[in-house]
Structures are given as C-alpha cells and as structure tokens.
PDB file of C-alpha atoms in Angstrom:
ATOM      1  CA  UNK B 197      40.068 -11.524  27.604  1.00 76.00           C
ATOM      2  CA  UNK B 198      39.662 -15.064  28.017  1.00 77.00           C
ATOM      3  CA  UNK B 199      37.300 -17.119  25.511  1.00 74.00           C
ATOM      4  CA  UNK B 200      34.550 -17.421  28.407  1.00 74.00           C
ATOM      5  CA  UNK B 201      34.111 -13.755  28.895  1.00 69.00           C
ATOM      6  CA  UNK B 202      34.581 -12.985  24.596  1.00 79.00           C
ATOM      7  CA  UNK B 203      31.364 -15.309  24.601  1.00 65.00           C
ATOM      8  CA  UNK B 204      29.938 -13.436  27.537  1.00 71.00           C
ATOM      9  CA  UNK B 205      29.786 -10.330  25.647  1.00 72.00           C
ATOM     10  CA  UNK B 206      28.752 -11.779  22.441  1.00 71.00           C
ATOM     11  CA  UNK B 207      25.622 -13.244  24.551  1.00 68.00           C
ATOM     12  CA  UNK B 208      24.877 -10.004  26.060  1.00 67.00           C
ATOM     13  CA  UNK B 209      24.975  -8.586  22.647  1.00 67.00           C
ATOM     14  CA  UNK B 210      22.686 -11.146  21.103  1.00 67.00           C
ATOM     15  CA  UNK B 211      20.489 -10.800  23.701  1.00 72.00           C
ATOM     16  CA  UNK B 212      20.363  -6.859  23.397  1.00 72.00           C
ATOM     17  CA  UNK B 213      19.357  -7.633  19.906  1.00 80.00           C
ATOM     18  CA  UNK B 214      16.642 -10.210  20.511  1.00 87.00           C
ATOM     19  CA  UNK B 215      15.045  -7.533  22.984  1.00 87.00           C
ATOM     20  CA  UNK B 216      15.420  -5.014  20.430  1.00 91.00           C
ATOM     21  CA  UNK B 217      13.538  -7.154  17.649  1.00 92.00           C
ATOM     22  CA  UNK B 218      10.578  -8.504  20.335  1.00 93.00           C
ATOM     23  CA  UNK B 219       9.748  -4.661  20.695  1.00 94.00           C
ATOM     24  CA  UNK B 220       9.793  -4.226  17.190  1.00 96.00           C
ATOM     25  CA  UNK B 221       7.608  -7.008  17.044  1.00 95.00           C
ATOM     26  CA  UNK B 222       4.670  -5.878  19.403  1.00 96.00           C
ATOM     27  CA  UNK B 223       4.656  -2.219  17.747  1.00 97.00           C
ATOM     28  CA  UNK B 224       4.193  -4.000  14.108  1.00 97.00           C
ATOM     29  CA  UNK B 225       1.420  -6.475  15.092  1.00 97.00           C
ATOM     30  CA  UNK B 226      -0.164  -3.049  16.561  1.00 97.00           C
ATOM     31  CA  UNK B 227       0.516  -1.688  13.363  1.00 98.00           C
ATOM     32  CA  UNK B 228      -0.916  -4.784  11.093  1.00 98.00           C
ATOM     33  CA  UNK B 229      -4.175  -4.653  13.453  1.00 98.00           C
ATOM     34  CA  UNK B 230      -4.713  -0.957  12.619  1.00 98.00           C
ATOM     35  CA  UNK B 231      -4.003  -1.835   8.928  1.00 98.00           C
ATOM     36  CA  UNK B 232      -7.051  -4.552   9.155  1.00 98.00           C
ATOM     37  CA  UNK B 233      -8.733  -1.965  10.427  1.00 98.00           C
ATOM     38  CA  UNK B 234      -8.509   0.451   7.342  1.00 98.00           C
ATOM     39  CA  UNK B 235      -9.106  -2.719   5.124  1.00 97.00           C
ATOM     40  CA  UNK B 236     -11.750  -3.964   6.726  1.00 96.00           C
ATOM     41  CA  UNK B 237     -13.498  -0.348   6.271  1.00 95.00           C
ATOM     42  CA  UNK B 238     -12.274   0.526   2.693  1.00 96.00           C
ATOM     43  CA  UNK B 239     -13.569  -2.989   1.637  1.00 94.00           C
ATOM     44  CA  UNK B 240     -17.107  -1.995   2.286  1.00 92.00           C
ATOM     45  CA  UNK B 241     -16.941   0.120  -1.320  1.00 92.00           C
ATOM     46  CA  UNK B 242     -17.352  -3.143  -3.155  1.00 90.00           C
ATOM     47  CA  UNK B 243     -20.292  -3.829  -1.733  1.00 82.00           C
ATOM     48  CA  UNK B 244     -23.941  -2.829  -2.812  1.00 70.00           C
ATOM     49  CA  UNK B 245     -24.435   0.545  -2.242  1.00 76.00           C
ATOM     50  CA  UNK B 246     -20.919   1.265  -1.067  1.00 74.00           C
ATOM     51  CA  UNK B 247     -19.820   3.701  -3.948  1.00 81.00           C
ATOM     52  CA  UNK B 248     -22.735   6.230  -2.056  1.00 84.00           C
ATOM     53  CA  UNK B 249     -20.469   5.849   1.010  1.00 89.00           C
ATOM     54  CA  UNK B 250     -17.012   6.539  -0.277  1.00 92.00           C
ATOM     55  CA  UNK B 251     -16.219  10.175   1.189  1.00 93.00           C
ATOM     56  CA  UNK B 252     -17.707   8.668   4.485  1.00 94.00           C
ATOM     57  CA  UNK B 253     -15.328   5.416   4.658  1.00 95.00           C
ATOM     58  CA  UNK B 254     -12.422   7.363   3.390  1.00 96.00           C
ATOM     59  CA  UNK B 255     -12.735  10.510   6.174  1.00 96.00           C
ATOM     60  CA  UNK B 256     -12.908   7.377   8.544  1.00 97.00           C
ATOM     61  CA  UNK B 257      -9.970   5.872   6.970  1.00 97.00           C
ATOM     62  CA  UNK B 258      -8.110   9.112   7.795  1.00 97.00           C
ATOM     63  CA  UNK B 259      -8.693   9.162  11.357  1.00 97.00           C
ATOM     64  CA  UNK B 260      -7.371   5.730  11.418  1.00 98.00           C
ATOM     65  CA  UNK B 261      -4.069   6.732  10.031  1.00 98.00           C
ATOM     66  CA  UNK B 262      -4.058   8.895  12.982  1.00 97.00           C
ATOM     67  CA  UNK B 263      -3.551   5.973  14.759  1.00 98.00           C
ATOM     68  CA  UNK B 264      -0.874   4.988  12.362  1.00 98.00           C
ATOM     69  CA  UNK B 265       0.997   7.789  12.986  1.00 98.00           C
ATOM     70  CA  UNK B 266       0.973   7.300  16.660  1.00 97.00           C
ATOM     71  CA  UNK B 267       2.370   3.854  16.466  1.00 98.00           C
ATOM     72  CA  UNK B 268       5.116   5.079  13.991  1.00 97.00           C
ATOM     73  CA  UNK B 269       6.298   7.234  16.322  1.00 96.00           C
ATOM     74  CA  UNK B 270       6.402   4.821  18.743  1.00 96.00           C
ATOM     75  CA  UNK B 271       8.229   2.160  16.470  1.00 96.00           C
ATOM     76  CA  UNK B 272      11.008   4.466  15.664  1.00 94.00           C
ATOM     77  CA  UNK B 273      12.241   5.092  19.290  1.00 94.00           C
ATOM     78  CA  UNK B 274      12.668   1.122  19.554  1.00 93.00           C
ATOM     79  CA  UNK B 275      16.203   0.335  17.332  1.00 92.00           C
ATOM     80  CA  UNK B 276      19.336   2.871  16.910  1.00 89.00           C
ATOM     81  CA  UNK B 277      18.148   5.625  13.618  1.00 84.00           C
ATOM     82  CA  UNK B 278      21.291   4.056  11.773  1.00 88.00           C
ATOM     83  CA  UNK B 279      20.404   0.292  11.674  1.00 90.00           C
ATOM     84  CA  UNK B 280      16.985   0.869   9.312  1.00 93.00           C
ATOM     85  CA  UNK B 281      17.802  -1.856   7.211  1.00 92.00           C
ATOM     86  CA  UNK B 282      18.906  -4.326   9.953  1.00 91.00           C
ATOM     87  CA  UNK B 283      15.313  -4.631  11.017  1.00 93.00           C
ATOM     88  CA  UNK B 284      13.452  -3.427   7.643  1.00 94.00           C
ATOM     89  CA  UNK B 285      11.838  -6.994   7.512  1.00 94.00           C
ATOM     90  CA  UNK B 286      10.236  -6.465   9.987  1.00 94.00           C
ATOM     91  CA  UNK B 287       8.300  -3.859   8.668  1.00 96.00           C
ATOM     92  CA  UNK B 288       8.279  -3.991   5.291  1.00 96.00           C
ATOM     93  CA  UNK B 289       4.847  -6.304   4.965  1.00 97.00           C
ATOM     94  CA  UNK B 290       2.681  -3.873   6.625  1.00 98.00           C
ATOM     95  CA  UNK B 291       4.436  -0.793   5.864  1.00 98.00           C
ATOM     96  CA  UNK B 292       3.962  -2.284   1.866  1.00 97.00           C
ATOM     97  CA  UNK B 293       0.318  -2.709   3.187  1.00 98.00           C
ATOM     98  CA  UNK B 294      -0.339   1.052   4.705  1.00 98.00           C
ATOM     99  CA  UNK B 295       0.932   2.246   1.515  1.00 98.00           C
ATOM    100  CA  UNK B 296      -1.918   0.512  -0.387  1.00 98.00           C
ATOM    101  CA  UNK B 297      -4.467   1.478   2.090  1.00 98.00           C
ATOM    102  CA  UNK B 298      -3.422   5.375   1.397  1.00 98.00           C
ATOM    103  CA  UNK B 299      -2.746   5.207  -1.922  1.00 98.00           C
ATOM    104  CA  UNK B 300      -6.633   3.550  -2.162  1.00 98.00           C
ATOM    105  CA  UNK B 301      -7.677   6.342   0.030  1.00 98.00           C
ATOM    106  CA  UNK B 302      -6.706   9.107  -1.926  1.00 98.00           C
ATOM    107  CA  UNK B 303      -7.658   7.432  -5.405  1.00 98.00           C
ATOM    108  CA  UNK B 304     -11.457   7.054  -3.872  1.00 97.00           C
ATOM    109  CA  UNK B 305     -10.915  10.730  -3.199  1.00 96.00           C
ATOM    110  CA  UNK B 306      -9.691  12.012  -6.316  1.00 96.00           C
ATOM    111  CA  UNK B 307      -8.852   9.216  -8.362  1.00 97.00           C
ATOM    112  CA  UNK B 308      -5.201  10.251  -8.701  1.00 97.00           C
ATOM    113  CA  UNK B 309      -2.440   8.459  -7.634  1.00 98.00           C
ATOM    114  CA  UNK B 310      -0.490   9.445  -4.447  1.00 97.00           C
ATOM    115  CA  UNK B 311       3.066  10.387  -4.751  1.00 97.00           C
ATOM    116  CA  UNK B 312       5.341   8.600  -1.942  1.00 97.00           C
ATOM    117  CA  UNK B 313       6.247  12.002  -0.278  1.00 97.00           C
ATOM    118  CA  UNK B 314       1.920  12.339   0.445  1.00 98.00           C
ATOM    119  CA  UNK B 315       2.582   9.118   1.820  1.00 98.00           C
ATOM    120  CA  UNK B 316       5.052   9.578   3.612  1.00 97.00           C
ATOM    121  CA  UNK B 317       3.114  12.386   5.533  1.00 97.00           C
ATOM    122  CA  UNK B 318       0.133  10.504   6.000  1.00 98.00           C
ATOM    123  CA  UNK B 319       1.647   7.532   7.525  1.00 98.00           C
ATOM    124  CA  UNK B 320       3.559  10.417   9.551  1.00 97.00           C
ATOM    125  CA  UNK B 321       7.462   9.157   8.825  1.00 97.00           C
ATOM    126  CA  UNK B 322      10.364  10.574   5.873  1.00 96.00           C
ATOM    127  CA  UNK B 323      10.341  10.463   2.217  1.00 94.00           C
ATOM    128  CA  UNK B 324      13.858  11.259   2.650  1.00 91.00           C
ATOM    129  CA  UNK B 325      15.966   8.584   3.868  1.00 89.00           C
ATOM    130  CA  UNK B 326      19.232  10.844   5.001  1.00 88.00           C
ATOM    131  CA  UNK B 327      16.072  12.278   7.727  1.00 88.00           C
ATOM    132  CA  UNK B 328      15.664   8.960   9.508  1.00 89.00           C
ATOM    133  CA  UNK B 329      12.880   6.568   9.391  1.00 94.00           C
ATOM    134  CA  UNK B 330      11.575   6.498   6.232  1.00 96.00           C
ATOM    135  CA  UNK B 331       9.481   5.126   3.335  1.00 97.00           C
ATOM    136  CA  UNK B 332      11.586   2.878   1.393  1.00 94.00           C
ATOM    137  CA  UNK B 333      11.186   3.398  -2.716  1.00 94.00           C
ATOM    138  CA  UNK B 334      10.493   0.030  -3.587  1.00 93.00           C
ATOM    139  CA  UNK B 335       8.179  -0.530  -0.428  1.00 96.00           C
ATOM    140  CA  UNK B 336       6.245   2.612  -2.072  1.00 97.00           C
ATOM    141  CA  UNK B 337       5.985   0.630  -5.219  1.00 96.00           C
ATOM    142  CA  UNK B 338       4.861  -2.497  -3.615  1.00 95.00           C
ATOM    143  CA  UNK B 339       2.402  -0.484  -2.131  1.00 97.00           C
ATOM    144  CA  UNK B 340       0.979   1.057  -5.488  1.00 97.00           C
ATOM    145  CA  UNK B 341       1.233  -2.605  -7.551  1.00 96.00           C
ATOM    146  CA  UNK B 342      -1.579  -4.055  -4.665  1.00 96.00           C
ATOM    147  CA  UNK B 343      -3.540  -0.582  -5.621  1.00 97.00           C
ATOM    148  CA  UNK B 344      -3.534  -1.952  -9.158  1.00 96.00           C
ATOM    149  CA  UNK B 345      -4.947  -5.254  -8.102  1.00 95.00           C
ATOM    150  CA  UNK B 346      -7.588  -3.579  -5.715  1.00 97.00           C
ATOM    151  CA  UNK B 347      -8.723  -1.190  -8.452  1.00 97.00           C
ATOM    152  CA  UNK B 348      -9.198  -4.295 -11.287  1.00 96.00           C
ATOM    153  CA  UNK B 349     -11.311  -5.679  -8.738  1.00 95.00           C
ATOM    154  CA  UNK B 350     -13.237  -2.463  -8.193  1.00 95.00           C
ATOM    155  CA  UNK B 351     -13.456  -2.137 -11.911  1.00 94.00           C
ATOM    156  CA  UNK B 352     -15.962  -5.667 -11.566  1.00 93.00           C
ATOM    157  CA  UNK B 353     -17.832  -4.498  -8.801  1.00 92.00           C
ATOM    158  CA  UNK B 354     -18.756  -1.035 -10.402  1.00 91.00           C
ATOM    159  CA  UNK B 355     -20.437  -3.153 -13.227  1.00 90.00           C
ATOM    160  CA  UNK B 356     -22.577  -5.183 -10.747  1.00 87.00           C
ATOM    161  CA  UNK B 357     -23.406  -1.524  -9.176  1.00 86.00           C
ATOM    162  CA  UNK B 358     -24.327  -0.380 -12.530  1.00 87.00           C
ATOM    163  CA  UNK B 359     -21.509   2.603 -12.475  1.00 89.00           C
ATOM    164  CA  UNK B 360     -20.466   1.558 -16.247  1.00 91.00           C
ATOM    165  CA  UNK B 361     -18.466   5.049 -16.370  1.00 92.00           C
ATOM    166  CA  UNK B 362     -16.044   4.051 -13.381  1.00 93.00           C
ATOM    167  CA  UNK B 363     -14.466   1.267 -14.895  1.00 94.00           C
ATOM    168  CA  UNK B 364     -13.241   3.530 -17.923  1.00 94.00           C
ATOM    169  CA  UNK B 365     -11.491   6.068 -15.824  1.00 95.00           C
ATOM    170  CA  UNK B 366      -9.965   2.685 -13.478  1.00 96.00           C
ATOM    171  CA  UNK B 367      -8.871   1.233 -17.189  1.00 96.00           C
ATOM    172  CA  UNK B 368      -7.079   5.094 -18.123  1.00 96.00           C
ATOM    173  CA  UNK B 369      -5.548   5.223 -14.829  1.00 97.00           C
ATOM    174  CA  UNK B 370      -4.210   1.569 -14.594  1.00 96.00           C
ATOM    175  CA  UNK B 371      -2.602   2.107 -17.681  1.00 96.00           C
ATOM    176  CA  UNK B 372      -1.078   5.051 -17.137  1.00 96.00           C
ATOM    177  CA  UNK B 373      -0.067   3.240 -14.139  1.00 96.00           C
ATOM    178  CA  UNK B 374       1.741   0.750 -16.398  1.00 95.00           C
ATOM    179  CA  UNK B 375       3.276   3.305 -18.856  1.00 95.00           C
ATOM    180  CA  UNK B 376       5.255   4.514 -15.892  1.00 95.00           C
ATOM    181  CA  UNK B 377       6.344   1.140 -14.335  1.00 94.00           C
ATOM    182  CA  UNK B 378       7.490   0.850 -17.848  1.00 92.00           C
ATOM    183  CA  UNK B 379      10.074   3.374 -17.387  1.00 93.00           C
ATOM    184  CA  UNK B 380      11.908   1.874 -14.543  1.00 92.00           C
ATOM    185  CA  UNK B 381      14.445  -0.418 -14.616  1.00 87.00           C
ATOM    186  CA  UNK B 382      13.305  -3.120 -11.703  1.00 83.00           C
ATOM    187  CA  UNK B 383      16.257  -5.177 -10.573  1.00 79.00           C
ATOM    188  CA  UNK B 384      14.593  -6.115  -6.806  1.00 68.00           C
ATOM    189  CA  UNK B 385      13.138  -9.800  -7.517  1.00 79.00           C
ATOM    190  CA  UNK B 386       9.859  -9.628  -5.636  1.00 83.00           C
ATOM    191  CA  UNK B 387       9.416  -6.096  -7.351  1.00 88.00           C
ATOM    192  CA  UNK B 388      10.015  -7.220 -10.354  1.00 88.00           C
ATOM    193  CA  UNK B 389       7.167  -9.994 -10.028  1.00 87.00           C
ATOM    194  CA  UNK B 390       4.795  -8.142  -8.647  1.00 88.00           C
ATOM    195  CA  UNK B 391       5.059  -6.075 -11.319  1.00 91.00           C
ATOM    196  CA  UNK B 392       5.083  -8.529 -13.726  1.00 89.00           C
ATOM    197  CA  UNK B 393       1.280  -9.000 -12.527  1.00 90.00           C
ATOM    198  CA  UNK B 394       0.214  -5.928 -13.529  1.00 93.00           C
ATOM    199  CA  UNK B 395      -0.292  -6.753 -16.802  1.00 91.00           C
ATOM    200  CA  UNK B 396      -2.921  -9.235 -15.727  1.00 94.00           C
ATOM    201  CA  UNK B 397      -4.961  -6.457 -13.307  1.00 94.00           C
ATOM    202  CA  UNK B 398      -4.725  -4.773 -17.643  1.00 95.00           C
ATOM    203  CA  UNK B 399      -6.196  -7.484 -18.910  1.00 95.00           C
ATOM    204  CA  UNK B 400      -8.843  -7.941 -16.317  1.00 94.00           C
ATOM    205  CA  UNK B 401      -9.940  -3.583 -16.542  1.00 95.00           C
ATOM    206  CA  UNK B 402      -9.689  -4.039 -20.500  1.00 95.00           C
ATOM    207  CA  UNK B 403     -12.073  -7.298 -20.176  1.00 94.00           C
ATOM    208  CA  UNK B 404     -14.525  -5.356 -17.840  1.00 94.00           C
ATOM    209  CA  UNK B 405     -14.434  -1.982 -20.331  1.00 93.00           C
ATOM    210  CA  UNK B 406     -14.974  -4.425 -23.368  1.00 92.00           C
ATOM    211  CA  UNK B 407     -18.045  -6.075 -21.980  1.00 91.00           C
ATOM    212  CA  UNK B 408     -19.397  -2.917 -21.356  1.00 91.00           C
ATOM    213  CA  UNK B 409     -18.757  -2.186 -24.774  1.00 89.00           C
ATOM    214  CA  UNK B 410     -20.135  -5.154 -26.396  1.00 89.00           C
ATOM    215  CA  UNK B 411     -23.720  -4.635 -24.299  1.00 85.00           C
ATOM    216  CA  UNK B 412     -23.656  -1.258 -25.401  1.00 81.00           C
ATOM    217  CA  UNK B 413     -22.894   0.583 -22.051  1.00 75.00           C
ATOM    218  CA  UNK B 414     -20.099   2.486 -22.636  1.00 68.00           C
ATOM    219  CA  UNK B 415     -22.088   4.894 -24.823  1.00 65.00           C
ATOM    220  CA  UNK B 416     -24.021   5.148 -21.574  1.00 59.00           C
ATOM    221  CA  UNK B 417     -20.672   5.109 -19.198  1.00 56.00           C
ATOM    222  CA  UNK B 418     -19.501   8.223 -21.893  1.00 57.00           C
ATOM    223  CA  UNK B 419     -22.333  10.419 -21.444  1.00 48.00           C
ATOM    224  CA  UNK B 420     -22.038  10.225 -17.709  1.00 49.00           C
ATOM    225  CA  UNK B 421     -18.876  10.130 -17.303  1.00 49.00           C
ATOM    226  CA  UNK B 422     -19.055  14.535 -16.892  1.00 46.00           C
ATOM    227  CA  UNK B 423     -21.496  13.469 -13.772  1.00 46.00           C
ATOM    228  CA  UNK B 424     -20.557  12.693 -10.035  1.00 45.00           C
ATOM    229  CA  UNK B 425     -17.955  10.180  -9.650  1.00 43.00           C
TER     230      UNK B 425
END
C-alpha cells in the first residue's frame, strides 16, 4: 500500500468517526433540552407555595423521563456497544445532570435517596456495565453530590415558606449523605472536589436548622414533624 492510499484510509476512518460523534452530538443536545425541561419544572418547589405542588411537579417530572428514555434509546444505536468510553464525554454532563433530576424526584417523593440501579431504570439504560450502555458509578455520584447542593438550598427556602420541620429531616439526610461518601475512597479528581463541597451544603443545612433553633422554631418544626411532609 503506498503512503497516499495508508492516508486514504486513515481519512475515511477519521471521517467515520467525526460522523459518529456529530450524531452523538444532536441526540445529547436533545437530551440536555429535555433535562431543562425537568429543571425548569422541579425548580418551581422553591417558590411560594410550591411545597403544595410537589406530587404534581414530580408525576410531571416522570412523564418527562419518558422522553428521556426515548432519546436513550436512540443514543445508544449511534456508536459500536464496545467503545462506551471513547465517547463518554460526550455524555457524561447531562447524563451527571438526569441523575440529579431523578435522584431530586424521588427525594420530593419520599425523601430517600435513589440507589443507581432505580436510576438506571428510570433513565431507561444498565446499572450493569458488562449489559451495554450504562450508568457509570462515578457519574451516579456526581449526580447525587448536585442533589446535596439542591437540597441545602431547599433547606432556605422551606424557612421562607414557614415549613421549619423540613429543613431537619434535609439536615439528617445530608448527613447521612456524608457519612457514606465518607466510606469511599475517591481517587477521580473532579469527584473528589465535588465532594469536597459537600461539607459546605453541611454547613449551610446546620446554619438553617440552628437559626431555627435560636428563634425557637424547632420546638415547633418537632411537634410537626409526625404531620404531612
């Protein structure tokens, strides 16, 4: 093979790969406008009376992960099963994202915290990478550190809506939350800093709950805290 046709093929091949990643492309920017989407709703519980509305925005949340699902399937026909990790950049921002978004969903629900194979299934791809297209540990983690941030913020906004009992069950989740984070050994460098912000979303929560306690309205937070949530 002369040197003319070696570069031949090595253009074809580049330019297999440029088509593959422009397809790639157009399926994630659908996939960051549906994640707007869900953000745009869910952010509506920090507003006035948007604790009354939580069931509603988070069984319209659902349906929008629907459309998440969809456009999952649809992105995993677009690069060979065995080259995840060649294009994972591509994803990993919104697929980080989408794991927020459901993990906020289901703590609005039930105020638990999702476990990446409930994830997995509601963004409608593997927990189990030897299956194919999957959700990446660390991208699940991600995922549940912007949770922490979104809850501290909640955690303000309850006080303003004068639900004093909801920042004391965001303050005994988030650190729970922590405790476990404390039992892994992070080695990925952005992991390891977004973690390493968590213990400012505690400080914020712990803040908020000793306010409350200084005006006297955890007593009132305690006594309601059997109520609705």
């Amino acid at each position: 093979m002369s040197v003319s046709e070696m570069f031949a093929a090595l253009q074809g091949a580049l330019g297999q790969d440029q088509d593959i990643r422009e397809e790639i492309r157009k399926v994630v920017q659908a996939l960051e406008q549906t994640a707007r989407e869900i953000l745009t709703l869910l952010q509506g519980v920090h507003q006035g009376p948007g604790f009354q509305h939580i069931p509603k925005k988070c069984q319209k949340a659902r349906e929008h992960f629907g459309t998440v699902r969809t456009q999952m399937e649809s992105l995993k026909t677009k690069f060979p099963a065995d080259q995840y990790y060649r294009f994972h950049e591509h994803w990993r921002f919104v697929l980080q994202r989408l794991v927020f978004l459901a993990a906020f969903v289901v703590y609005l629900e039930s105020e638990t915290l999702v476990t990446r194979e409930a994830v997995a299934e509601i963004l409608g791809i593997e927990a189990d990478r030897e299956r194919g297209f999957h959700l990446d540990i660390e991208d699940y983690l991600s995922g549940v550190l912007t949770l922490a941030s979104e809850l501290a913020r909640l955690a303000v906004n309850s006080v303003t809506a004068g639900d004093y009992a909801r920042p004391l069950r965001i303050s005994a989740f988030i650190n729970e939350l922590d405790s476990g984070f404390r039992l892994l050994n992070l080695k990925n460098d952005s992991l390891r800093k977004r973690y390493d912000g968590l213990k400012y979303d505690v400080k914020k929560i712990e803040e908020v709950v000793y306010d409350l306690s200084i005006r006297g309205l955890n007593k009132e937070a305690t006594v309601g805290a059997g109520g609705e949530k």
